[in-house]
PDB file of C-alpha atoms in Angstrom:
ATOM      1  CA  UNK A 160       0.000   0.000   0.000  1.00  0.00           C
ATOM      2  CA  UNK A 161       1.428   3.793  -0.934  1.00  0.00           C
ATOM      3  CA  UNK A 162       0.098   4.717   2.783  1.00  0.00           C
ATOM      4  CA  UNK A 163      -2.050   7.809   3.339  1.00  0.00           C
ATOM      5  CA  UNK A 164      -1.715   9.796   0.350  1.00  0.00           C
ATOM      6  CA  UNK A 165      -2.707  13.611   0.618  1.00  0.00           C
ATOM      7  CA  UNK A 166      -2.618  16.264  -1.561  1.00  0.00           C
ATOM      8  CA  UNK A 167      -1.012  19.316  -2.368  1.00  0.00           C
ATOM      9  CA  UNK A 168       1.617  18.855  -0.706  1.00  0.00           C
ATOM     10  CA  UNK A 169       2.034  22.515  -0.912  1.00  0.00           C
ATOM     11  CA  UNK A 170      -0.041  24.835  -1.120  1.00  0.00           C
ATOM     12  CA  UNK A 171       0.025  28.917  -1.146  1.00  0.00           C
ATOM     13  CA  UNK A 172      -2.392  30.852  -1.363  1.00  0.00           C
ATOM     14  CA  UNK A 173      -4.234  34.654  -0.989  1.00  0.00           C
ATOM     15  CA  UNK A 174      -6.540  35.779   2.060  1.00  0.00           C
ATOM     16  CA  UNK A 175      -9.695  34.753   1.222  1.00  0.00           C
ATOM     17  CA  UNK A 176      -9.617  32.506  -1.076  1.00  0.00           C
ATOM     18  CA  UNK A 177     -10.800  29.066  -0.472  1.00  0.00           C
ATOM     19  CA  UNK A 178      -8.927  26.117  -0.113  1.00  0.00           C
ATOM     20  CA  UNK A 179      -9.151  22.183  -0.299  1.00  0.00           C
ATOM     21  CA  UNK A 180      -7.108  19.617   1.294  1.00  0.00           C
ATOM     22  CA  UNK A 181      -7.515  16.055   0.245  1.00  0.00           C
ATOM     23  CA  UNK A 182      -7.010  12.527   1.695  1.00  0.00           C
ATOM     24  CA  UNK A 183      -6.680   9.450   0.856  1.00  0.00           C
ATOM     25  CA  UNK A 184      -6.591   6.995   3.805  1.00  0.00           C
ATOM     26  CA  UNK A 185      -4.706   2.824   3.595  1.00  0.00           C
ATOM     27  CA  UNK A 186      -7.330   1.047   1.977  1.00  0.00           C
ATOM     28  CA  UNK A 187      -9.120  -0.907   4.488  1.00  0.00           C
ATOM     29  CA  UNK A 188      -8.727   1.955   7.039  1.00  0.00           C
ATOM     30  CA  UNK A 189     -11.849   3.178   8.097  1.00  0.00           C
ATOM     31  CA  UNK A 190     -10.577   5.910  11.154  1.00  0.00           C
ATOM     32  CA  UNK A 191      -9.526   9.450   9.676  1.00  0.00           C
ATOM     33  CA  UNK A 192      -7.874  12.121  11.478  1.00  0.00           C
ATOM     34  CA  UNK A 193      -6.940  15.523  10.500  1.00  0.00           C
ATOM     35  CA  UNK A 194      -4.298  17.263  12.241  1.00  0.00           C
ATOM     36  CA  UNK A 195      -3.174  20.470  12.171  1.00  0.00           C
ATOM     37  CA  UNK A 196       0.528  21.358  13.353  1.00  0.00           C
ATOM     38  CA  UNK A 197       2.023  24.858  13.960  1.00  0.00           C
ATOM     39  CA  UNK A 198       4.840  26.086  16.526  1.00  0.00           C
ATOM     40  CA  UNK A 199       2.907  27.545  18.830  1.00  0.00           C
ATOM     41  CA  UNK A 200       0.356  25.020  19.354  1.00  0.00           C
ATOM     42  CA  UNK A 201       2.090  22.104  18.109  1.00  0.00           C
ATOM     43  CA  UNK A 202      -0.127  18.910  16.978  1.00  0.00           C
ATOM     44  CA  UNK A 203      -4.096  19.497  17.151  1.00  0.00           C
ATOM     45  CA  UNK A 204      -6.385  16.915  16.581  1.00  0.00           C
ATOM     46  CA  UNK A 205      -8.842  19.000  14.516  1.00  0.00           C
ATOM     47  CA  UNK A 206     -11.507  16.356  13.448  1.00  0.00           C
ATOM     48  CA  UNK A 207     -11.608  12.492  12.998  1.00  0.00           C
ATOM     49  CA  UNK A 208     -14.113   9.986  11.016  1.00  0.00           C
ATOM     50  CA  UNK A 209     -15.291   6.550  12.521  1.00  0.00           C
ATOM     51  CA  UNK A 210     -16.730   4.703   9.356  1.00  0.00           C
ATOM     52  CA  UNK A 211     -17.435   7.757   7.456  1.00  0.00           C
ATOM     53  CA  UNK A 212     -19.266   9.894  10.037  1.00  0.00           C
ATOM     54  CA  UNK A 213     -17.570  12.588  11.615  1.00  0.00           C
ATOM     55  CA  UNK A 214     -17.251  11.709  15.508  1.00  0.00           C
ATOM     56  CA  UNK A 215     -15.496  14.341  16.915  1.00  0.00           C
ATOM     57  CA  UNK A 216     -15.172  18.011  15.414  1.00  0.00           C
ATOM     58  CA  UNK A 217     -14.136  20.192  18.552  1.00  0.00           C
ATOM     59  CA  UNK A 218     -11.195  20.818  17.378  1.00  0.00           C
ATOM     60  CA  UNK A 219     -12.050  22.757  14.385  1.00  0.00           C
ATOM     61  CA  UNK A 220     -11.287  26.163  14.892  1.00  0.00           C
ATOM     62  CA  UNK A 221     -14.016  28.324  13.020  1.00  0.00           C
ATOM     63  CA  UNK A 222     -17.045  27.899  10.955  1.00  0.00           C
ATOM     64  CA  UNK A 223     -14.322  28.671   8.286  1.00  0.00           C
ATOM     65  CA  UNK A 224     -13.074  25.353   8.015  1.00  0.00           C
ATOM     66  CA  UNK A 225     -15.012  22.417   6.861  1.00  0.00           C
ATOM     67  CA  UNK A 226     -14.598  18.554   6.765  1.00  0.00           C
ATOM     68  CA  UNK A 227     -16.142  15.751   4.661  1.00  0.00           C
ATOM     69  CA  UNK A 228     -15.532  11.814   3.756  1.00  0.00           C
ATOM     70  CA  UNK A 229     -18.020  10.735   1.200  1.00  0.00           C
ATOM     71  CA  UNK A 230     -16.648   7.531   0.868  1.00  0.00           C
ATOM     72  CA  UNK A 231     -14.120   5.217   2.831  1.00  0.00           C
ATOM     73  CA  UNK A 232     -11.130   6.014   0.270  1.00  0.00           C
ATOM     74  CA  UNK A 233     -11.797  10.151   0.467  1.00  0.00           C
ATOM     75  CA  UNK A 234     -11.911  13.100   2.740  1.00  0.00           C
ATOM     76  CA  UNK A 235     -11.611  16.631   2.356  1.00  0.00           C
ATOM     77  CA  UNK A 236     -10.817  19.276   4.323  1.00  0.00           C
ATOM     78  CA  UNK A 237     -12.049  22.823   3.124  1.00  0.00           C
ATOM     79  CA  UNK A 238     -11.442  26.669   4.778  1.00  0.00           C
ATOM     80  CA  UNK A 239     -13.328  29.191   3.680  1.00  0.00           C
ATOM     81  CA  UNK A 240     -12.461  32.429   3.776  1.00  0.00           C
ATOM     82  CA  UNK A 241      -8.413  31.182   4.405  1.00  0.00           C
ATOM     83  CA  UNK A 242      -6.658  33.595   6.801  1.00  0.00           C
ATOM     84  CA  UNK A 243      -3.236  34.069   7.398  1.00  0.00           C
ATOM     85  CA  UNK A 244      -3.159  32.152  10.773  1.00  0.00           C
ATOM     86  CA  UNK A 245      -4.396  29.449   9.011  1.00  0.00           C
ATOM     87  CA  UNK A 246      -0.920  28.942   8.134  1.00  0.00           C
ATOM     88  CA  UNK A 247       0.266  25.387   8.918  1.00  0.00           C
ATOM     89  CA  UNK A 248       1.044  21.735   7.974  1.00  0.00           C
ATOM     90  CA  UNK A 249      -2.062  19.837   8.148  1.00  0.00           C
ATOM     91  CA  UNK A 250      -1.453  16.244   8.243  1.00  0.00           C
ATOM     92  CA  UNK A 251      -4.100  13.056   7.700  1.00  0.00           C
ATOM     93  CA  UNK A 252      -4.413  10.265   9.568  1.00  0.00           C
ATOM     94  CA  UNK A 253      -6.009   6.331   9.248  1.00  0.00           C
ATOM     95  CA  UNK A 254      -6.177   3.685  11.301  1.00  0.00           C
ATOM     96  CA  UNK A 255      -8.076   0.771  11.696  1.00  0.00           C
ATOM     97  CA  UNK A 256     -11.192   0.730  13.679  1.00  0.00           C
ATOM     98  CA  UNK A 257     -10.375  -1.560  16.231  1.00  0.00           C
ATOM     99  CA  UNK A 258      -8.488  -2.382  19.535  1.00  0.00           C
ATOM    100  CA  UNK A 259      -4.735  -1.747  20.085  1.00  0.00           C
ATOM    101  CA  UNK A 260      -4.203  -0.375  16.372  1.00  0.00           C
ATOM    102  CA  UNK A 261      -1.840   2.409  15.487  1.00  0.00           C
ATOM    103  CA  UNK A 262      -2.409   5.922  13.234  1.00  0.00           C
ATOM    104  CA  UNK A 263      -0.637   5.748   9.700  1.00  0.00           C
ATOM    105  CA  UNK A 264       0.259   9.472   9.005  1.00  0.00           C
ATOM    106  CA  UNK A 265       0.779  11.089   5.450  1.00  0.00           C
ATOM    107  CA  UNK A 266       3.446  13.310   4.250  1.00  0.00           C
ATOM    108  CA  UNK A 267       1.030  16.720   5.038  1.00  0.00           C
ATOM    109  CA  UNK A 268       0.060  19.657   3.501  1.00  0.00           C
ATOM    110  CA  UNK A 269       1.850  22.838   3.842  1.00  0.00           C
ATOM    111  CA  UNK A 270      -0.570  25.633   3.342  1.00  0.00           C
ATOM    112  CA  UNK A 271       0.996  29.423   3.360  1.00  0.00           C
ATOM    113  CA  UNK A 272      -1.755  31.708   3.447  1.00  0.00           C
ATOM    114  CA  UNK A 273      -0.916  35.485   2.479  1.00  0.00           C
TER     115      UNK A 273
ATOM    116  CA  UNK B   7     -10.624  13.330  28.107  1.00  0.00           C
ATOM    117  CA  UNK B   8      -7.349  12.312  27.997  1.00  0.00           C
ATOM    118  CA  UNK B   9      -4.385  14.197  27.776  1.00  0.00           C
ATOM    119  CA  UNK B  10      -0.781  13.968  27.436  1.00  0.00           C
ATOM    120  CA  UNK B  11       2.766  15.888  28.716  1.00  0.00           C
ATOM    121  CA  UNK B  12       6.033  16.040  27.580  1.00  0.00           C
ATOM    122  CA  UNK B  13       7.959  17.945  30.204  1.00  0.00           C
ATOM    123  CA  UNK B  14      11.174  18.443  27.905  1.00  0.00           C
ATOM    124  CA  UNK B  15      10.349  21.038  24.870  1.00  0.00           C
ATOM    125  CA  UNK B  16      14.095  21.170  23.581  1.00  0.00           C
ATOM    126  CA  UNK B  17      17.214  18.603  24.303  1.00  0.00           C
ATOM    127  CA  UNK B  18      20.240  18.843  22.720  1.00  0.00           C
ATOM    128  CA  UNK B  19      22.774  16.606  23.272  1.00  0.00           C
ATOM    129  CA  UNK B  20      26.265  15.254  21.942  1.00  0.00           C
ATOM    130  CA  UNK B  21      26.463  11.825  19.831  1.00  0.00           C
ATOM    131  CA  UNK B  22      26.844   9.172  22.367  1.00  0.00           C
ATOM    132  CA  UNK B  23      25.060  10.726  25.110  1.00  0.00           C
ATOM    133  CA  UNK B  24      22.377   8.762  26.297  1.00  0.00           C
ATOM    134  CA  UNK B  25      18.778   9.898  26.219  1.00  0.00           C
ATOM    135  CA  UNK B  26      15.323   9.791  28.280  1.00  0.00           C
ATOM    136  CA  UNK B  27      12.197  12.078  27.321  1.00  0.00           C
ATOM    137  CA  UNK B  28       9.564  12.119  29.426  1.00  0.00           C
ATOM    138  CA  UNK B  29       6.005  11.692  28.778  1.00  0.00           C
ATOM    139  CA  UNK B  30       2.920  11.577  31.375  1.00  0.00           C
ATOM    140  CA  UNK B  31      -0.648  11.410  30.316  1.00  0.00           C
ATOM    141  CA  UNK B  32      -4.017  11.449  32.788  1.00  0.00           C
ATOM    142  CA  UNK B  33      -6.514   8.960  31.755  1.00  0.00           C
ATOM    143  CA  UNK B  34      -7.944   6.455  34.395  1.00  0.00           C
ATOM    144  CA  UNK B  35      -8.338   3.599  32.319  1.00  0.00           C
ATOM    145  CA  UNK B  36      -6.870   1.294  29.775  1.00  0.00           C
ATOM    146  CA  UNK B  37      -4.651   3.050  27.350  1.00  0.00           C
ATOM    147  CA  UNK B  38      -2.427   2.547  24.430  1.00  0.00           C
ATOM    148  CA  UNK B  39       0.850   4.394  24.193  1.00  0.00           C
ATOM    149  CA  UNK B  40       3.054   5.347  21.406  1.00  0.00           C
ATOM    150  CA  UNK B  41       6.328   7.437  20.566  1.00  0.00           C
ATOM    151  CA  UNK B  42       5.948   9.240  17.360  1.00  0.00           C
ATOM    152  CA  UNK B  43       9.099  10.871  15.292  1.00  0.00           C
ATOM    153  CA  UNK B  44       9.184  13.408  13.119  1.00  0.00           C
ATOM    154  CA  UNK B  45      12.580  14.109  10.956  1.00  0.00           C
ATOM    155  CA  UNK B  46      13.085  17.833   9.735  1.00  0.00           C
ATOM    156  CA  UNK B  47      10.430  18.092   6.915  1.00  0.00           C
ATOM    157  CA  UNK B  48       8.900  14.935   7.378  1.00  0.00           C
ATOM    158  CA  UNK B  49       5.934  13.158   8.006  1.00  0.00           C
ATOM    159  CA  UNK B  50       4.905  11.648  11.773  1.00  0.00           C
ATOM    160  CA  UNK B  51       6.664   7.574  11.805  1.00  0.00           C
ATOM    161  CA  UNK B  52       5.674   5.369  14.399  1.00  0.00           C
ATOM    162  CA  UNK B  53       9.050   4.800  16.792  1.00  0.00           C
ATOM    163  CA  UNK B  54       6.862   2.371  19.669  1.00  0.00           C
ATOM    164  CA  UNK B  55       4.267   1.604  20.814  1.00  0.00           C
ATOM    165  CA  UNK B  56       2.736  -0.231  23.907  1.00  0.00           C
ATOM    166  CA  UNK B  57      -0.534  -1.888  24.313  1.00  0.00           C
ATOM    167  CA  UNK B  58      -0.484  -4.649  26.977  1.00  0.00           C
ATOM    168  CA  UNK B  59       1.938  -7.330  28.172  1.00  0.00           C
ATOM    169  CA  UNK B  60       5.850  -6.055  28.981  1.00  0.00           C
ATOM    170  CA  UNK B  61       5.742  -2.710  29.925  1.00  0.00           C
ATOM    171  CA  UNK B  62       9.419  -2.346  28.805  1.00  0.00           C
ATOM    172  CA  UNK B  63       9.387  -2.036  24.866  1.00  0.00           C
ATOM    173  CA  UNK B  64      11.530  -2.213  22.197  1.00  0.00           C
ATOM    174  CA  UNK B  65      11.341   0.071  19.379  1.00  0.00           C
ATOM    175  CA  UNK B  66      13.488   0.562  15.849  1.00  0.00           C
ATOM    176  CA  UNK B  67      16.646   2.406  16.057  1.00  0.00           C
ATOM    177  CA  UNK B  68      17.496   1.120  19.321  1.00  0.00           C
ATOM    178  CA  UNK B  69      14.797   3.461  21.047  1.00  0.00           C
ATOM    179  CA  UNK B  70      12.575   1.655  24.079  1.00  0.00           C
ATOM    180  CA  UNK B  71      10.028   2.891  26.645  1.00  0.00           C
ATOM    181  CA  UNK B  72       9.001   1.796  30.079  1.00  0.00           C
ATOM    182  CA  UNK B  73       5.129   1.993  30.682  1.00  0.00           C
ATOM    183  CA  UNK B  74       4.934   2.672  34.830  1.00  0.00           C
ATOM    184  CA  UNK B  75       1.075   2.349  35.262  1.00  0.00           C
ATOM    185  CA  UNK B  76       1.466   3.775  38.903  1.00  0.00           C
ATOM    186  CA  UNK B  77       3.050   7.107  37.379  1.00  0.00           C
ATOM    187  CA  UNK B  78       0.926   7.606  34.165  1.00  0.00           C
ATOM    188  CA  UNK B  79       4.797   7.450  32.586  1.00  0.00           C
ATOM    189  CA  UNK B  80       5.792   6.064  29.045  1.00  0.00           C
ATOM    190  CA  UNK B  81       9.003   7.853  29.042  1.00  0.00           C
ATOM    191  CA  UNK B  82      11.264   6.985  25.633  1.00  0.00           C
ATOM    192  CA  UNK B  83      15.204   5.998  26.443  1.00  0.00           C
ATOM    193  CA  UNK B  84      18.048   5.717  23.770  1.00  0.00           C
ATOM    194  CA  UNK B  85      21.009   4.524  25.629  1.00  0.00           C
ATOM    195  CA  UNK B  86      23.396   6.260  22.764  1.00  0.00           C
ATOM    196  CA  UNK B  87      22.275   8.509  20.424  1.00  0.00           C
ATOM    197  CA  UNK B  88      23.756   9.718  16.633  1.00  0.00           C
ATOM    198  CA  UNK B  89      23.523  12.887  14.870  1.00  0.00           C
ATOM    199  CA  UNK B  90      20.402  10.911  12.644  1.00  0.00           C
ATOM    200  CA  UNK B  91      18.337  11.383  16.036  1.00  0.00           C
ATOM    201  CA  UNK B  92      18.223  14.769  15.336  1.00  0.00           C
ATOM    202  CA  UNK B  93      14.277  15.166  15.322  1.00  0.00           C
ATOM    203  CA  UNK B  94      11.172  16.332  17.250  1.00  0.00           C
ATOM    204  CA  UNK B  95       9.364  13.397  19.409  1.00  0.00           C
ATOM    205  CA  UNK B  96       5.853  13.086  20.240  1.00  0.00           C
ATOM    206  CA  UNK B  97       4.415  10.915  22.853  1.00  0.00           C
ATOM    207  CA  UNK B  98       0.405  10.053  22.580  1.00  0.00           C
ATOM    208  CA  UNK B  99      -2.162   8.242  23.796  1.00  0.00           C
ATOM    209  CA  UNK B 100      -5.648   7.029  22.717  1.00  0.00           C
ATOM    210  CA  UNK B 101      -8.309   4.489  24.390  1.00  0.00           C
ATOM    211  CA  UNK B 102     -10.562   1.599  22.900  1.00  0.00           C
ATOM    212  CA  UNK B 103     -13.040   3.497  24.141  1.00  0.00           C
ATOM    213  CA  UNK B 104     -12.694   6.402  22.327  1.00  0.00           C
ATOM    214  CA  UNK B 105     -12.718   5.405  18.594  1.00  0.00           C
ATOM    215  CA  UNK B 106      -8.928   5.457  18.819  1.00  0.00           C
ATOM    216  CA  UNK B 107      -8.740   9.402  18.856  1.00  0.00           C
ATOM    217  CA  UNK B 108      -4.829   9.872  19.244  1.00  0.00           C
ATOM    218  CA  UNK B 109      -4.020  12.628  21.478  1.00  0.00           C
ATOM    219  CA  UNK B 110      -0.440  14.470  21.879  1.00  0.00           C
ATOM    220  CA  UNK B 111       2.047  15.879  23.768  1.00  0.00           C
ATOM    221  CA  UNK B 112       3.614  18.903  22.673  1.00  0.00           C
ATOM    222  CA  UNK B 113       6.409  17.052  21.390  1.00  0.00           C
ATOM    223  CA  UNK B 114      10.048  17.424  22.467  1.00  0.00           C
ATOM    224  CA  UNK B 115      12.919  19.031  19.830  1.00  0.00           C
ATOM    225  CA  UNK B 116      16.137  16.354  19.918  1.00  0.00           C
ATOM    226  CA  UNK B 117      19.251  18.036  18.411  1.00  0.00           C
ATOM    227  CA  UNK B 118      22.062  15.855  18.618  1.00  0.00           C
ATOM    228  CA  UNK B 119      25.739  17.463  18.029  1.00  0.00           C
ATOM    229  CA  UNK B 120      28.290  15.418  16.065  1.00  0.00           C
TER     230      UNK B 120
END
């Protein structure tokens, strides 16, 4: 398996604009985590996906952003209007859902908003 | 909730030293651990990780951890490290009870001097 494949990997962008970051989770996974990772905060757990359905989205800062998995091989996750502090690496994650399993992490996206 | 610290933000150390990070979470029952790295630029690998049995485990790269139940500790140990250790380490936890939402430390910056 290529492991948890996301996409851009970078990504820069103007204030305002909208933007969409893509997952693909290890086929056969069906947990999905989105991180978010800056210096001052560090590693965020910003929403994750149990079987498709969104379980847990407390960690999503603002109405701005947006998350979606419309099938087990897909998410996306969407801010609208981007803002500067936005800035980050955003990193997906998959796992199995099941006892004493481990989170697969992909190579991240590193969004610049300016 | 569950949540996890890492008490050292930034080590540095010279090659051959050897190494212990701490980690403590808070969580009253049954938890998996794990020791994430992250090289400069790079995804999140999995280093260890702990789930039942020996609560001394072996990792790659001749990294282990002790799980001591009675002090919430999974602290990571290198008993010589090399310039290639240069990297930021994460500690986490997550519970079969909760879906297998991974939660972090802050992480802890290793730079190792040749």
């Amino acid at each position: 398996d290529a492991g948890v494949i996301q996409s851009p990997r970078h990504e820069v962008t103007e204030m305002g604009q909208e933007v969409t970051l893509r997952c693909k989770p290890i086929s056969g996974h069906n947990s999905l985590f989105w991180y978010r990772q800056t210096m001052m905060r560090g590693l965020e757990l910003l929403i994750y996906f149990n079987n498709n359905v969104p379980i847990d989205d407390s960690g999503m800062p603002e109405d701005r952003f947006s998350a979606k998995m419309p099938n087990a091989s897909f998410s996306t996750l969407k801010i609208q209007p981007s803002e500067p502090r936005d800035s980050a690496v955003y990193f997906c994650a998959s796992s199995l859902l099941q006892d004493n399993t481990e989170a697969f992490f992909g190579q991240g996206t590193r969004l610049t908003v300016v | 909730a569950q949540s996890v610290s890492q008490h050292n933000h930034h080590v540095i150390l010279s090659e051959a030293a050897s190494l212990e990070l701490g980690c403590n979470y808070s969580y009253g029952g049954t938890v998996n651990l794990f020791w994430y790295v992250q090289y400069p630029g790079q995804h999140l690998q999995l280093l260890l990780k702990y789930f039942s049995g020996d609560p001394l485990v072996k990792g790659i790269k001749g990294f282990e951890a002790e799980f001591i139940k009675s002090k919430f500790s999974f602290n990571l140990r290198k008993p010589s490290v090399q310039w290639s250790d240069t990297a930021e380490y994460f500690c986490a936890v997550n519970n079969n009870n909760a879906g297998n939402m991974l939660t972090f430390g802050g992480g802890t910056r290793l730079m190792v001097k040749p």
